[in-house]
PDB file of C-alpha atoms in Angstrom:
ATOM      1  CA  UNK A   1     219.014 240.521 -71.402  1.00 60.00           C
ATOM      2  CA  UNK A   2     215.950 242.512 -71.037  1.00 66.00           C
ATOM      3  CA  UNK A   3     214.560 241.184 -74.438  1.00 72.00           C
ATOM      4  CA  UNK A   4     214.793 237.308 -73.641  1.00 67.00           C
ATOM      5  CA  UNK A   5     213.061 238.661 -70.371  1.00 66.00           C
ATOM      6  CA  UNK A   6     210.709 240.792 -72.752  1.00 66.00           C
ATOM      7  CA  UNK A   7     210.024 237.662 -74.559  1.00 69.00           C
ATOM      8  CA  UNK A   8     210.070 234.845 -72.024  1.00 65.00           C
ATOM      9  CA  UNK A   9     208.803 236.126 -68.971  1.00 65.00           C
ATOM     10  CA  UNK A  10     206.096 233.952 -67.676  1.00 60.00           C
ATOM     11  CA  UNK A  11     207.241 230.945 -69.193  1.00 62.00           C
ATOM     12  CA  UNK A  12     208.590 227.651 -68.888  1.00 58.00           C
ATOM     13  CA  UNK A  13     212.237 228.765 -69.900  1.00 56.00           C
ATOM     14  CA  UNK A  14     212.527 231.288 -67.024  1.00 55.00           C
ATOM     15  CA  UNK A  15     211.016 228.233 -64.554  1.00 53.00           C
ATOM     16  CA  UNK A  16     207.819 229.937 -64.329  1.00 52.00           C
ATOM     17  CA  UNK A  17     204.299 228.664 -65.094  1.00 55.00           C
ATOM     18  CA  UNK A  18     203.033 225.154 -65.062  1.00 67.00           C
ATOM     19  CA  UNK A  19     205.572 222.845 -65.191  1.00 73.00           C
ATOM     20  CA  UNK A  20     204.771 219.235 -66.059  1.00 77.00           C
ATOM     21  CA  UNK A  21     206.435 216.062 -65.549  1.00 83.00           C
ATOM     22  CA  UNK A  22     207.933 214.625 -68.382  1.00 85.00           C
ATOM     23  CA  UNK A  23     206.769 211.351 -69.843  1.00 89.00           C
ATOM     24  CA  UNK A  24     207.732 208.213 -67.923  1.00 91.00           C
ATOM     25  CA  UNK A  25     209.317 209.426 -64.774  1.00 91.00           C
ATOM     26  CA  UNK A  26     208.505 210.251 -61.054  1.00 92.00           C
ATOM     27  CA  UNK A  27     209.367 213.563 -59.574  1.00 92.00           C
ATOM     28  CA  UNK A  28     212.064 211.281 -57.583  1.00 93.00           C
ATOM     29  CA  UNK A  29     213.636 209.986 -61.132  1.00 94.00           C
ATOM     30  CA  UNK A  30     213.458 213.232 -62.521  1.00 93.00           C
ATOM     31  CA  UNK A  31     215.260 214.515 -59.884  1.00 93.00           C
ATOM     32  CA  UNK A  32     217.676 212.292 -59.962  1.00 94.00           C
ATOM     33  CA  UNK A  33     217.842 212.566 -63.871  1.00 94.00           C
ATOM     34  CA  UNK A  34     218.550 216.645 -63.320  1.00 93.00           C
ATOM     35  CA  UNK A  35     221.121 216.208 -61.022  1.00 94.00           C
ATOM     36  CA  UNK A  36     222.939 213.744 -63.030  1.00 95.00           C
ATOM     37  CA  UNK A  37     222.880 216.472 -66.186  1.00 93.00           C
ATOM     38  CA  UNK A  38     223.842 219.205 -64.179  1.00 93.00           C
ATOM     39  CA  UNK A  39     227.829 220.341 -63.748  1.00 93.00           C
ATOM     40  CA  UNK A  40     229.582 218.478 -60.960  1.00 91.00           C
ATOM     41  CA  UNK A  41     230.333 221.741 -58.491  1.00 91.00           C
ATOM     42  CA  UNK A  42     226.707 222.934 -59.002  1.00 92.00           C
ATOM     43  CA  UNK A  43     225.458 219.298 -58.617  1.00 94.00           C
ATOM     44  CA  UNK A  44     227.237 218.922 -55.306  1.00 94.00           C
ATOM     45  CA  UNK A  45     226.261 222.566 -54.169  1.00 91.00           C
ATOM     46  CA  UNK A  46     222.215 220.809 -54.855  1.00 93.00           C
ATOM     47  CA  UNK A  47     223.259 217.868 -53.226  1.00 94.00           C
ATOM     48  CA  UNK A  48     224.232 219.041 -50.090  1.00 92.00           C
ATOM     49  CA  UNK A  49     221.169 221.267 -50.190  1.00 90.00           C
ATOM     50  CA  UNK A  50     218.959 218.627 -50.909  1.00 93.00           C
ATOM     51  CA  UNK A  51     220.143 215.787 -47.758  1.00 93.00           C
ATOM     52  CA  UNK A  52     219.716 219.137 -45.310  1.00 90.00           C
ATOM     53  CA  UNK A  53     216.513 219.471 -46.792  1.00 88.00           C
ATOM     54  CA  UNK A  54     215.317 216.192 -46.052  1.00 89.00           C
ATOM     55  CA  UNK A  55     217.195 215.677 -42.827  1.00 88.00           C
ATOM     56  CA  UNK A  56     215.476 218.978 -41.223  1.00 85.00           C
ATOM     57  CA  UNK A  57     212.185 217.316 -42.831  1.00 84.00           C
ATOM     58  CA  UNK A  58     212.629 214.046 -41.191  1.00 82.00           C
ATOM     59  CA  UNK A  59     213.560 215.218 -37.664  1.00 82.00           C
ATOM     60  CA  UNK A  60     211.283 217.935 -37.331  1.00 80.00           C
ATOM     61  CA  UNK A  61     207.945 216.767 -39.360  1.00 79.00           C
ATOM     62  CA  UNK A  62     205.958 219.079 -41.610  1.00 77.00           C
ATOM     63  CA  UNK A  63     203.133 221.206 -40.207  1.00 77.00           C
ATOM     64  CA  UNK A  64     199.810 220.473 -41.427  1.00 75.00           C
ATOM     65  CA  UNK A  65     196.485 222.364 -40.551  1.00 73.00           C
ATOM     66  CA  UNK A  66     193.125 220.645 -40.034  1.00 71.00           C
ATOM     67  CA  UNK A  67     191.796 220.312 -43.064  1.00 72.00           C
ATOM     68  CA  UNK A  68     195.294 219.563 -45.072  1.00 73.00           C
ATOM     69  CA  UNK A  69     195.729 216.266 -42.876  1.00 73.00           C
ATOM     70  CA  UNK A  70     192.860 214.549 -44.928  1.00 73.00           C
ATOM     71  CA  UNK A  71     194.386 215.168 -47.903  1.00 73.00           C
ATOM     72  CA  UNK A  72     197.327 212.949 -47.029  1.00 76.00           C
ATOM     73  CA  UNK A  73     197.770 209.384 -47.712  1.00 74.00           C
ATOM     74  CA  UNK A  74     197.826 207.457 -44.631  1.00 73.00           C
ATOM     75  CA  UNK A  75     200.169 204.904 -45.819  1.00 73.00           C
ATOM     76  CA  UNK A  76     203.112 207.459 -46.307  1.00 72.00           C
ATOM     77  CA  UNK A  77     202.897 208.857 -42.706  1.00 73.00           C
ATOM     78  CA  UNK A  78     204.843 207.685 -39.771  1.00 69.00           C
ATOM     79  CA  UNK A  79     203.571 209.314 -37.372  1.00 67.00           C
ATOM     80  CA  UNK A  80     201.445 212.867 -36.630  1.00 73.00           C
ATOM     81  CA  UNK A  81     200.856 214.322 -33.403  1.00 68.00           C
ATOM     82  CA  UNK A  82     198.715 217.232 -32.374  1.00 67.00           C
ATOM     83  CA  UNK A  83     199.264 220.479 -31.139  1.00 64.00           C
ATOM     84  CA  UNK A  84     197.186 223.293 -30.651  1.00 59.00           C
ATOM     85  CA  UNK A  85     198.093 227.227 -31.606  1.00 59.00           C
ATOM     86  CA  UNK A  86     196.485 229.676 -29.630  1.00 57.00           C
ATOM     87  CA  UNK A  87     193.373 230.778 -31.639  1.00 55.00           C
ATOM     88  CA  UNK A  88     194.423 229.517 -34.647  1.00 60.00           C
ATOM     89  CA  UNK A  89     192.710 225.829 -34.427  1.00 61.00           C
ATOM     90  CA  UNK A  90     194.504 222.345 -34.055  1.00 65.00           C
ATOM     91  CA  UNK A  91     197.819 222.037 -36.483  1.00 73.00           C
ATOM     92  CA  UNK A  92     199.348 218.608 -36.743  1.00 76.00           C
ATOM     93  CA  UNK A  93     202.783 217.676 -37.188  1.00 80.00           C
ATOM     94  CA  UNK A  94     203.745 215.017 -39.624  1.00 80.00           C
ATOM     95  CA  UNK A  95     206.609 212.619 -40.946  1.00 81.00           C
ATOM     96  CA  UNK A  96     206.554 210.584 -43.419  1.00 80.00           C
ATOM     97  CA  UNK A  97     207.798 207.444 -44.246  1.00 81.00           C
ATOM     98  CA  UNK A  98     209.534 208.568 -47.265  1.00 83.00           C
ATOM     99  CA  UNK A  99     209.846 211.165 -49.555  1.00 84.00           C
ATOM    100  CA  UNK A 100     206.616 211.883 -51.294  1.00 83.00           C
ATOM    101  CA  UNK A 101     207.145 212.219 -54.677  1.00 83.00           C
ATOM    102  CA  UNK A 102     204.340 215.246 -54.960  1.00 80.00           C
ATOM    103  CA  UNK A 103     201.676 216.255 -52.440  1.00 75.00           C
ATOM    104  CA  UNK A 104     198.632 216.785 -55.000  1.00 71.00           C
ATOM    105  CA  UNK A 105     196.958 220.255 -53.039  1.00 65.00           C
ATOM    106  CA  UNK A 106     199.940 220.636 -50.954  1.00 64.00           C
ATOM    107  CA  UNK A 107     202.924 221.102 -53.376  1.00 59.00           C
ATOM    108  CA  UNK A 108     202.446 224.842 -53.253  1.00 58.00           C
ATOM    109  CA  UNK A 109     203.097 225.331 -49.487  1.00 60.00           C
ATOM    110  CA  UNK A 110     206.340 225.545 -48.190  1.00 64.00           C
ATOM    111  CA  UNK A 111     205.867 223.427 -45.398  1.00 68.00           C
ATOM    112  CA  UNK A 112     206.013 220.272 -47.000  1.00 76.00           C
ATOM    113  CA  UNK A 113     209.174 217.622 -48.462  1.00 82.00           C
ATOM    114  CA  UNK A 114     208.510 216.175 -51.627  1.00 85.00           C
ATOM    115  CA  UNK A 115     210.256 215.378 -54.865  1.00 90.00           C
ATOM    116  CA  UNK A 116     208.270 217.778 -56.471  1.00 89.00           C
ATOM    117  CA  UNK A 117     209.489 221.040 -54.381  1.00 87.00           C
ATOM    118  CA  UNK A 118     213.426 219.872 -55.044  1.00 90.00           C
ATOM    119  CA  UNK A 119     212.727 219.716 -58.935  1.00 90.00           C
ATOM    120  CA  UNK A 120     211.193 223.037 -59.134  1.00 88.00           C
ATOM    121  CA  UNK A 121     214.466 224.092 -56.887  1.00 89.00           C
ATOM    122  CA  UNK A 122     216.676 222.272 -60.433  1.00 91.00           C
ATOM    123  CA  UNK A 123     214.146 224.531 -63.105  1.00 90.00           C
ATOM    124  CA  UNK A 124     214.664 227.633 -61.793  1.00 88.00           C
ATOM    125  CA  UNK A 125     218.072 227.385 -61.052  1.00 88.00           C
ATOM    126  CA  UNK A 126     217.426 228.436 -57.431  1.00 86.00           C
ATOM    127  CA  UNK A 127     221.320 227.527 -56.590  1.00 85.00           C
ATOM    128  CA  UNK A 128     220.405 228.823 -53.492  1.00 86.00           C
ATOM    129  CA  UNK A 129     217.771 227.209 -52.424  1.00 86.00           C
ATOM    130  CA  UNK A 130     215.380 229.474 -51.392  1.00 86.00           C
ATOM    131  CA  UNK A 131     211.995 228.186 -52.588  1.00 84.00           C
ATOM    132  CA  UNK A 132     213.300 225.399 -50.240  1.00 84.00           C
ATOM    133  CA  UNK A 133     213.272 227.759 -47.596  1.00 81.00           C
ATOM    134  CA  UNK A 134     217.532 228.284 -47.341  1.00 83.00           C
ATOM    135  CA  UNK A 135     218.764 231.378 -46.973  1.00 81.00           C
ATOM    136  CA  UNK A 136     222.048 232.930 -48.694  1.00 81.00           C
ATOM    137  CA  UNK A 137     225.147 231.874 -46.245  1.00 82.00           C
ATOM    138  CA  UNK A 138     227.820 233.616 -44.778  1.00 89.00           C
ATOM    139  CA  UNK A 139     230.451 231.875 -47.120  1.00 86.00           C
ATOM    140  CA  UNK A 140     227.603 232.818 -50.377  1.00 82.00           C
ATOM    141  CA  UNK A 141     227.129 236.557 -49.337  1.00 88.00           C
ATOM    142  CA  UNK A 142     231.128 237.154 -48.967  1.00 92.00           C
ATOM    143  CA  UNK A 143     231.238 236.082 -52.175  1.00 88.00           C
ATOM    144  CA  UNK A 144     228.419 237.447 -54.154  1.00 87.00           C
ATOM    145  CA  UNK A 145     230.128 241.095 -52.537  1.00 91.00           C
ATOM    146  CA  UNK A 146     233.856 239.912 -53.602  1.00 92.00           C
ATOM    147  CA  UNK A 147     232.084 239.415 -57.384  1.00 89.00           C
ATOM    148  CA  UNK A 148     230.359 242.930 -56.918  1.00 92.00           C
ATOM    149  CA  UNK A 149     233.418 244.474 -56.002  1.00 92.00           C
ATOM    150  CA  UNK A 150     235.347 242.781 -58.762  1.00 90.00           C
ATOM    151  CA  UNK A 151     232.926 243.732 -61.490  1.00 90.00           C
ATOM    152  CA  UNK A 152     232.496 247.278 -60.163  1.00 90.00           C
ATOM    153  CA  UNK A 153     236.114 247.401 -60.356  1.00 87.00           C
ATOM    154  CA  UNK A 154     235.504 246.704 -64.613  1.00 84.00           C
ATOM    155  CA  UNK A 155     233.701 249.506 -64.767  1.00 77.00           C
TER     156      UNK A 155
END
């Protein structure tokens, strides 16, 4: 309630601050480690977020300005082209080979597919995805109203 929020707010139990990764595993392996602890509906309702996630990723690239595309490794990268924006400088467009497991300087943007980004989907318990970019869907909304309407209903 509002006292756990009173008392937690800002930390790691409400999946805010710094999170770190834990001792002896990738951001891939952790991922995978999360998955595997969470229940299996809400595990497949990740799951199914997650291969969308990386499917849009590999068919469309990730956009990357000027000075972000010398941050990147050159051995993870399949391919980057060029386009220009009007007024707004050259952007490239890049896929990778595979998954980066974190994009050191980059994991904050929300342009970018990494490891990283899908754990920090897990911590907050973003079921919907939207620090992945998703948005709520038509099936999710009809029934987040059906629970309001039930629970009103209680009352």
């Amino acid at each position: 309630g509002a006292n756990f929020g009173n008392i937690y707010c800002g930390t790691k139990a409400t999946g805010a601050g710094r999170i770190s990764l834990p001792q002896g595993h990738t951001w891939k392996s952790y991922c995978k480690f999360l998955l595997r602890t969470l229940p299996g509906e809400t595990r497949r309702i990740y799951t199914a977020k997650f291969i969308k996630f990386t499917r849009y990723w590999n068919s469309t690239g990730s956009p990357v300005s000027e000075e972000d595309i010398f941050e990147l490794d050159p051995d993870m990268i399949v391919n980057t082209r060029q386009y220009s924006k009007r007024g707004k400088g050259d952007k490239y467009v890049v896929r990778f080979k595979t998954i980066p497991d974190a994009l050191l300087g980059l994991d904050n943007k929300t342009d970018f597919l990494s490891w990283k980004r899908m754990c920090m989907a897990i911590l907050k318990n973003d079921i919907t995805c939207r620090t992945l970019s998703f948005s709520m869907t038509k099936k999710q909304i009809l029934r987040q109203q059906e629970l309001i309407r039930k629970y009103e209903e209680m009352l």
